[in-house]
Coordinates of C-alpha atoms and ligand atoms in Angstrom, one line a residue:
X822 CA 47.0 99.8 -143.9
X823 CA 49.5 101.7 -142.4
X824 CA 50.2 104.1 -144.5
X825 CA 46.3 104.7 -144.2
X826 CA 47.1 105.0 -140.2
X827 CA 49.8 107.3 -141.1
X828 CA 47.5 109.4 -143.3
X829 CA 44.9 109.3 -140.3
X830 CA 47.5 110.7 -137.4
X831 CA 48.5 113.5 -139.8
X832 CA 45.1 114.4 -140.6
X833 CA 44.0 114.3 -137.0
X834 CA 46.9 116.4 -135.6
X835 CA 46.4 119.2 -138.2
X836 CA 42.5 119.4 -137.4
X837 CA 43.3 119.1 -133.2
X838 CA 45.7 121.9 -134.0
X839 CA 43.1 124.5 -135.7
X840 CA 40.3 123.7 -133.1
X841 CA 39.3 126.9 -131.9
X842 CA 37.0 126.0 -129.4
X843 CA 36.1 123.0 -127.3
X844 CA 33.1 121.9 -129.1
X845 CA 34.8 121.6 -132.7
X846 CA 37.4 119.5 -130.9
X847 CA 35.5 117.7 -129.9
X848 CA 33.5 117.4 -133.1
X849 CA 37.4 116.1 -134.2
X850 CA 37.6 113.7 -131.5
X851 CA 34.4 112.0 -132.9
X852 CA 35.5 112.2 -136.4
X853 CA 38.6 110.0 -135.3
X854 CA 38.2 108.0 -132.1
X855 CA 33.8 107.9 -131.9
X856 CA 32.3 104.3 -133.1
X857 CA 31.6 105.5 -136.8
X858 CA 35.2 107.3 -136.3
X859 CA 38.4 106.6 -139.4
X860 CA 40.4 104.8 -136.9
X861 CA 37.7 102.6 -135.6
X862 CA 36.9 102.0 -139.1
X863 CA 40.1 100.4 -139.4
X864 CA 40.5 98.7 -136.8
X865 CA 37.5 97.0 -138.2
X866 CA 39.3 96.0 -141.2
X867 CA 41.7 94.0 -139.2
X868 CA 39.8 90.6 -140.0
X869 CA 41.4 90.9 -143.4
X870 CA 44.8 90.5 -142.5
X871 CA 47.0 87.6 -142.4
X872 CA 47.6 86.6 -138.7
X873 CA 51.1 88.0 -138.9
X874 CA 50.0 91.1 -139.8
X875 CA 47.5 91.4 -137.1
X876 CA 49.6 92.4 -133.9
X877 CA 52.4 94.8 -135.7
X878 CA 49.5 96.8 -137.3
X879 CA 47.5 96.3 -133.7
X880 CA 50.5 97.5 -132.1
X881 CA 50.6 100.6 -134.4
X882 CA 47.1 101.3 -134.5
X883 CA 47.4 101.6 -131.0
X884 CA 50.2 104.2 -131.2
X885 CA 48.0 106.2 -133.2
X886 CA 45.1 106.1 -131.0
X887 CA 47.7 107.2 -128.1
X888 CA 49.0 110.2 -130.1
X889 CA 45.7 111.3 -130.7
X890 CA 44.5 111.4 -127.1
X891 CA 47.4 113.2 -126.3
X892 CA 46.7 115.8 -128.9
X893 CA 43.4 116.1 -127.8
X894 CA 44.1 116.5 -123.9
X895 CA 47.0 118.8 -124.8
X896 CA 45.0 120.9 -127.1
X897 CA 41.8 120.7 -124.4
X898 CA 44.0 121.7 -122.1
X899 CA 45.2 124.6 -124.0
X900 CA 41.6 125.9 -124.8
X901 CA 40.7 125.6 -121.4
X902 CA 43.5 127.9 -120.4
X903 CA 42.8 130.7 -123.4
X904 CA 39.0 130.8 -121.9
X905 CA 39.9 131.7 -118.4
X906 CA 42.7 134.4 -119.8
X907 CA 39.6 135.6 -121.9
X908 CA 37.3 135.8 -118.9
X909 CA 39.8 137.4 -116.8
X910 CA 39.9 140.6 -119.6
X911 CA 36.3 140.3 -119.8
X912 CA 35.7 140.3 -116.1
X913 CA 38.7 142.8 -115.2
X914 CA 38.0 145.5 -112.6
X915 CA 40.0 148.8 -112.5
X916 CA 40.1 149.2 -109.1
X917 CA 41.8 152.3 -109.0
X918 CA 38.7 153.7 -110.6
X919 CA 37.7 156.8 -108.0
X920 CA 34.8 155.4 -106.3
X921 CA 31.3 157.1 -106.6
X922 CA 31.2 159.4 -103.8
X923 CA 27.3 159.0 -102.0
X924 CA 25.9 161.8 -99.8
X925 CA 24.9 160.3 -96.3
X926 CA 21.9 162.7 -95.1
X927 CA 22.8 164.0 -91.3
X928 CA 20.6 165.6 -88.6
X929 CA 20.6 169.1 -88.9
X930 CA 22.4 170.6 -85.8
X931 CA 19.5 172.1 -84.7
X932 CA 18.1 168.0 -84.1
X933 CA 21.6 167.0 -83.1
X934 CA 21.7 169.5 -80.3
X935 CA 18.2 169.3 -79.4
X936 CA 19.0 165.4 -79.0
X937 CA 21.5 166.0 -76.8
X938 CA 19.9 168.4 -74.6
X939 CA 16.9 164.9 -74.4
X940 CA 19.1 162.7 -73.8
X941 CA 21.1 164.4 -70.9
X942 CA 17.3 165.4 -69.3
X943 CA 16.1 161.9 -69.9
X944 CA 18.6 160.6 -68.0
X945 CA 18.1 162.8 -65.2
X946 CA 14.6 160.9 -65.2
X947 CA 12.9 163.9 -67.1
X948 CA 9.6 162.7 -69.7
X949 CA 10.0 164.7 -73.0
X950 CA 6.3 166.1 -73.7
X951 CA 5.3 168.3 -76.4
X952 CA 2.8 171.0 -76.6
X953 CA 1.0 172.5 -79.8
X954 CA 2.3 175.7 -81.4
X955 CA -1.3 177.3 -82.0
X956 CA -2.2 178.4 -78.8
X957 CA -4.6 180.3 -76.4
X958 CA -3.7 183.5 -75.2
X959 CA -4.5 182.1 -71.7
X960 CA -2.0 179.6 -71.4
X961 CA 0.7 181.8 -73.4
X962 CA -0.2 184.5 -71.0
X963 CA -3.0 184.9 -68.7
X964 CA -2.3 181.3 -67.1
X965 CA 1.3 182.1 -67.0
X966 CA 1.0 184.9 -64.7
X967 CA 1.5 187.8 -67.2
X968 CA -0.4 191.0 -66.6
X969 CA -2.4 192.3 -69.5
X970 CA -0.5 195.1 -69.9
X971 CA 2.8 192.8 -70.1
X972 CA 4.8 194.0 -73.1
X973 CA 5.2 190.5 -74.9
X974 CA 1.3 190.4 -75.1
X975 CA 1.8 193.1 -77.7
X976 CA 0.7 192.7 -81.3
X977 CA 3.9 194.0 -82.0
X978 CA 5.2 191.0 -80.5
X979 CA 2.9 188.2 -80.7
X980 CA 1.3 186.5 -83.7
X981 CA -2.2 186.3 -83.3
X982 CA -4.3 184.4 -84.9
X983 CA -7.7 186.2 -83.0
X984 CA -8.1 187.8 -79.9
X985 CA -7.7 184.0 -77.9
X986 CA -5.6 182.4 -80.3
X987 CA -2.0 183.0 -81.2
X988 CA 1.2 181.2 -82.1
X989 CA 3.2 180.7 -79.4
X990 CA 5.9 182.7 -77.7
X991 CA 7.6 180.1 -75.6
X992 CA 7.3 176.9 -74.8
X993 CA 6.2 177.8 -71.4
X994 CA 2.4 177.1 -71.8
X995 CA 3.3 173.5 -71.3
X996 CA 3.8 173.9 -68.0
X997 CA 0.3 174.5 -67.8
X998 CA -1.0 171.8 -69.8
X999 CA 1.2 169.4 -67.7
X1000 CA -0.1 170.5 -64.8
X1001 CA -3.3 170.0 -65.3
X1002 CA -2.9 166.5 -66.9
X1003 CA -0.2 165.2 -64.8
X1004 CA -0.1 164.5 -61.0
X1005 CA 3.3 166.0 -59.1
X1006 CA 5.8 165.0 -59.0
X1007 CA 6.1 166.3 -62.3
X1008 CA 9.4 166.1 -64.1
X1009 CA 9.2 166.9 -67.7
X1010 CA 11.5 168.6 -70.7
X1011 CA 9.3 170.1 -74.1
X1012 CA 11.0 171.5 -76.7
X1013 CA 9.5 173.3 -79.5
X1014 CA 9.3 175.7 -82.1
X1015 CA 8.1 179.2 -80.7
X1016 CA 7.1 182.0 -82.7
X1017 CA 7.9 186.1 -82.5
X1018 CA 7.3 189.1 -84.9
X1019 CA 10.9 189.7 -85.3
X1020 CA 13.0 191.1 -88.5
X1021 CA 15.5 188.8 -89.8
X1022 CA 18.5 189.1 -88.7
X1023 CA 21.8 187.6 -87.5
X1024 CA 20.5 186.6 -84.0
X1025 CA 16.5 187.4 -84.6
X1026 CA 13.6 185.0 -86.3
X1027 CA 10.3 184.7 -86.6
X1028 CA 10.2 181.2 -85.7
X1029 CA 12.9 179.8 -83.6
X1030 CA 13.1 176.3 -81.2
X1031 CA 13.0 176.7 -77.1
X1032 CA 13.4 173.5 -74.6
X1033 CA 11.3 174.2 -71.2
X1034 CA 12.1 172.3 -68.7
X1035 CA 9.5 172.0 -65.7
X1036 CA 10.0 170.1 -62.1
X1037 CA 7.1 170.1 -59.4
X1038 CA 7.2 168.1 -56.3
X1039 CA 7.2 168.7 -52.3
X1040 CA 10.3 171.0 -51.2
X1041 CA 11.8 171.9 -54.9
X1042 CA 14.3 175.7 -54.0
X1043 CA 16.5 177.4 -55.7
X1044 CA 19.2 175.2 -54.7
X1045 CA 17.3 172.1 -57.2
X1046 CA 17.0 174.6 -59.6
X1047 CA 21.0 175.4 -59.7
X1048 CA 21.9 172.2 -59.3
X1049 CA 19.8 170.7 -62.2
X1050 CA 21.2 173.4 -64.3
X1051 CA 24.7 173.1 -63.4
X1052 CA 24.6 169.7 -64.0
X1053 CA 23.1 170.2 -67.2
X1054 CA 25.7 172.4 -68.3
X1055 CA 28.8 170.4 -67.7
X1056 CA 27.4 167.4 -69.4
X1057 CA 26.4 170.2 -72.4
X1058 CA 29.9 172.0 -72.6
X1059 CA 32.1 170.2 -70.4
X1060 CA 32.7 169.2 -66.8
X1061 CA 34.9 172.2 -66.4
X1062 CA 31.8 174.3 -67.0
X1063 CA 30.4 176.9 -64.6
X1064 CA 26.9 178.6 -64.4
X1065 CA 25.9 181.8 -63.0
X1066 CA 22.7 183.1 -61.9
X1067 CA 21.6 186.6 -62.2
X1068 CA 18.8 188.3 -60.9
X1069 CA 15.7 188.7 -63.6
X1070 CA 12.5 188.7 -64.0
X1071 CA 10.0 186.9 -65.3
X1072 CA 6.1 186.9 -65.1
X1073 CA 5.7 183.0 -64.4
X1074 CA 8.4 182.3 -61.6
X1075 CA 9.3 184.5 -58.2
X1076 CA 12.7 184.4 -57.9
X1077 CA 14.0 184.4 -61.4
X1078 CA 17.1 184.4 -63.0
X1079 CA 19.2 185.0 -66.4
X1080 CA 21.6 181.8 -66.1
X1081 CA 25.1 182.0 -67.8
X1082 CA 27.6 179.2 -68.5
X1083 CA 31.3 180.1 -68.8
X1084 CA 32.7 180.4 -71.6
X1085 CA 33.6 176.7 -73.0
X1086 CA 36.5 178.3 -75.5
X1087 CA 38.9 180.7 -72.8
X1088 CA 37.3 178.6 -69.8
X1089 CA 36.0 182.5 -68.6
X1090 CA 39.5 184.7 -69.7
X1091 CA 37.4 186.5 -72.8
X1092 CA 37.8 185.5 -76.0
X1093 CA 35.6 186.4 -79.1
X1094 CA 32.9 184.1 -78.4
X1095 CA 31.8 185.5 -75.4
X1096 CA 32.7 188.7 -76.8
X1097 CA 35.1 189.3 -73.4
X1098 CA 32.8 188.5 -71.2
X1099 CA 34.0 184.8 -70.2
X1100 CA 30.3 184.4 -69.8
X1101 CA 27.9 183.3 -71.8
X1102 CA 23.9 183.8 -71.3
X1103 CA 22.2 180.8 -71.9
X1104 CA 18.6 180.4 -70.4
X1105 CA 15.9 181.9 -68.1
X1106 CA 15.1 180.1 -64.6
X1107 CA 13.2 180.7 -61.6
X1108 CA 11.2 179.0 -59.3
X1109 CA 7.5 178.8 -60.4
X1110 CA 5.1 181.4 -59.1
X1111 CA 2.3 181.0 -56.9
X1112 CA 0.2 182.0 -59.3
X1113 CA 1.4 179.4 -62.0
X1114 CA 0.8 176.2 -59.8
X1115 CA -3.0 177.5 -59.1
X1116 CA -3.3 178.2 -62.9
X1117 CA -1.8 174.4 -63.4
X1118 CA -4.3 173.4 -60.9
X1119 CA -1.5 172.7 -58.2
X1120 CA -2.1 173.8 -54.4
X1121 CA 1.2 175.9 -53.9
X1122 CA 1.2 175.3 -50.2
X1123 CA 1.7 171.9 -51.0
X1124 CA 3.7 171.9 -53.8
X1125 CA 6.5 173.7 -55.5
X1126 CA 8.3 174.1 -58.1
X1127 CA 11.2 174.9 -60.5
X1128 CA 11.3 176.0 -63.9
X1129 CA 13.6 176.7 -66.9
X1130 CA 13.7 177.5 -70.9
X1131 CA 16.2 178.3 -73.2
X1132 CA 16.8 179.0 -77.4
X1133 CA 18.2 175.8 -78.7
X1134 CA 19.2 177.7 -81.6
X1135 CA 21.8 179.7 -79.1
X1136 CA 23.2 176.7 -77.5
X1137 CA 23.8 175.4 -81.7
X1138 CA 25.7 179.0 -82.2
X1139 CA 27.3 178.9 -79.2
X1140 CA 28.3 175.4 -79.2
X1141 CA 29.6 175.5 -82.7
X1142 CA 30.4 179.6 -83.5
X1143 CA 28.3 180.5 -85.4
X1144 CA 27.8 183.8 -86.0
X1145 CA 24.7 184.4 -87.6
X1146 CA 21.3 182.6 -87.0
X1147 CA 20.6 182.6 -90.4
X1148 CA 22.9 179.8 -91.5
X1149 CA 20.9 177.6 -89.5
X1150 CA 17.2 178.5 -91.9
X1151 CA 19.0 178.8 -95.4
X1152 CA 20.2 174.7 -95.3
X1153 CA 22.6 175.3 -97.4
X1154 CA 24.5 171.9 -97.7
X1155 CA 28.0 172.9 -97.7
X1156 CA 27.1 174.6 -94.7
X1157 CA 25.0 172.0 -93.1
X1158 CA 27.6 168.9 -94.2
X1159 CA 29.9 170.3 -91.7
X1160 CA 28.2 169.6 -88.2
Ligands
LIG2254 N1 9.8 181.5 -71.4 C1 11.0 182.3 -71.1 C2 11.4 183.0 -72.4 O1 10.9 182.7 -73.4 C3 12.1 181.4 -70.5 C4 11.8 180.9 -69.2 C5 11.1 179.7 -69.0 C6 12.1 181.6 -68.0 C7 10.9 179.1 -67.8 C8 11.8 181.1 -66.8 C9 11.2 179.9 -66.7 O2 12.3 183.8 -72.3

């Protein structure tokens, strides 16, 4: 009976050694130590010894059992260990790999500057309106005080769609329609795509973006008028910034004005930007005209009133140096990725 033991803890230890995974060592375990298992099979057998017998071959059965646990839990042990080097290889990441690079889509800086120019007017307590671009001819012109022999009126200037009907010039004709729809005081910003028969060129297009501004209330004067501007145009370019007003005119307001900032890259010394100027010219500005307010439905000897519009696009190129308008049309995304 021993040497059948013996024959057993050989057998067992050479199978527990080949195992190659857990379930055929356990399928060894069974063969061995399970109910129907060799060794239980002989322990079974035990009746037919003589009682002296009994406890030395007990004892050693015993033994056996032991050594075969402990090949099992070593070996378990073992395959346990090979699995989780295996799913380590399987599950490795290279994180050197370059990453993928994804594009993040931006405002164009048209939007970014137009937002800008909002958010400074907004919190000046301004409400952002918008008018339509296909427009009468009235409020593009007649209502805005502008002769008919006025030379913007021409069809070399103006899209028209018919003789009452056109695409607008300027953002101006908003005034008008917040006139009549608003009751003073009237504080309001609209910006807007406008429209000229222009060629292409570096500082020309067809279609370009204006922001008017437009306040009306008791006892507005020029000195509102600069104020509002010059505060505009230190939060814009910087609180070093200065404004100048020159004399202009204008159809729609009486006085008028061509309003300059200095130049935000010499500070007003000349440089390229403001081609040696130290100035550069930004918007037009005056205070409304008679005329306007009783257009907009507003009694001017009540009531008065200052007004303002300028080309976004110029505040982008003059902001950022750009030197040619078209950049801003083509969207070319090496260009655009830049602002
Ligand atoms: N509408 C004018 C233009 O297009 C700008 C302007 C607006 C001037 C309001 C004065 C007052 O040039």
């Amino acid at each position: 009976m021993k040497a059948q033991l013996d024959n057993i803890s050989v057998a067992a230890a050479q199978e527990i050694a080949s195992a190659s995974d857990k379930a055929s060592l356990e399928t060894v375990r069974i063969k061995y130590l399970g109910k129907k298992g060799a060794l239980t099979a002989i322990l079974r057998g035990m009746g037919a010894l003589t009682p002296e017998e009994r406890p030395v071959i007990g004892a050693y059965a015993n033994t056996v059992r032991a050594n075969i646990e402990a090949f099992l839990e070593e070996k378990g042990a073992s395959l346990a260990s090979e699995e989780l080097k295996n799913a380590l290889v399987k599950e490795k990441l290279d994180v050197t790999m370059p990453a993928k690079v994804k594009t993040v889509g931006k405002l164009h800086p048209i939007t970014q500057v137009e937002n800008r120019m909002k958010e400074i007017f907004v919190g000046l307590g301004f409400d952002i309106v918008e008018g339509p671009e296909v427009e009468s001819a009235y409020n593009n012109f007649d209502a805005l005080n502008a002769p008919a022999d006025h030379p913007s009126r021409d069809f070399q200037d103006t899209f028209y769609i018919n003789d009452t009907t056109l695409l607008r010039t300027q953002t101006s004709p908003v005034q008008i329609r917040a006139m009549k729809t608003m009751t003073p005081p009237i504080r309001i910003i609209s910006p807007g795509r406008v429209y000229r028969c222009d060629e292409v060129d570096a500082t020309h297009s067809p279609m370009f973006h204006q922001l008017e501004g437009l306040v009306i209330d008791k006892n507005i004067t020029l000195g509102d008028l600069k104020g509002l501007l010059e505060l505009w145009a230190k939060e814009m370019f910087g609180s070093d910034t200065k404004t100048r007003f020159r004399p202009h005119n204008f159809p729609f307001t009486e006085p008028s004005a061509e309003v300059d900032v200095s130049c935000f890259v010499c500070g007003g010394k000349g440089c390229r930007l403001c081609k040696g100027e130290g100035w550069i010219e930004l918007l037009g500005a005056g205070l409304v005209h008679p005329n306007v307010l009783k257009a907009g439905g507003i009694d001017p000897e009540v009531y008065s009133g200052l007004a303002f519009g300028m080309g976004i696009e110029r505040v982008v190129m003059t902001s950022y140096g750009i030197d040619d308008m078209r950049h801003l049309y083509e969207n070319d995304i090496r260009f655009l990725g830049q602002f």
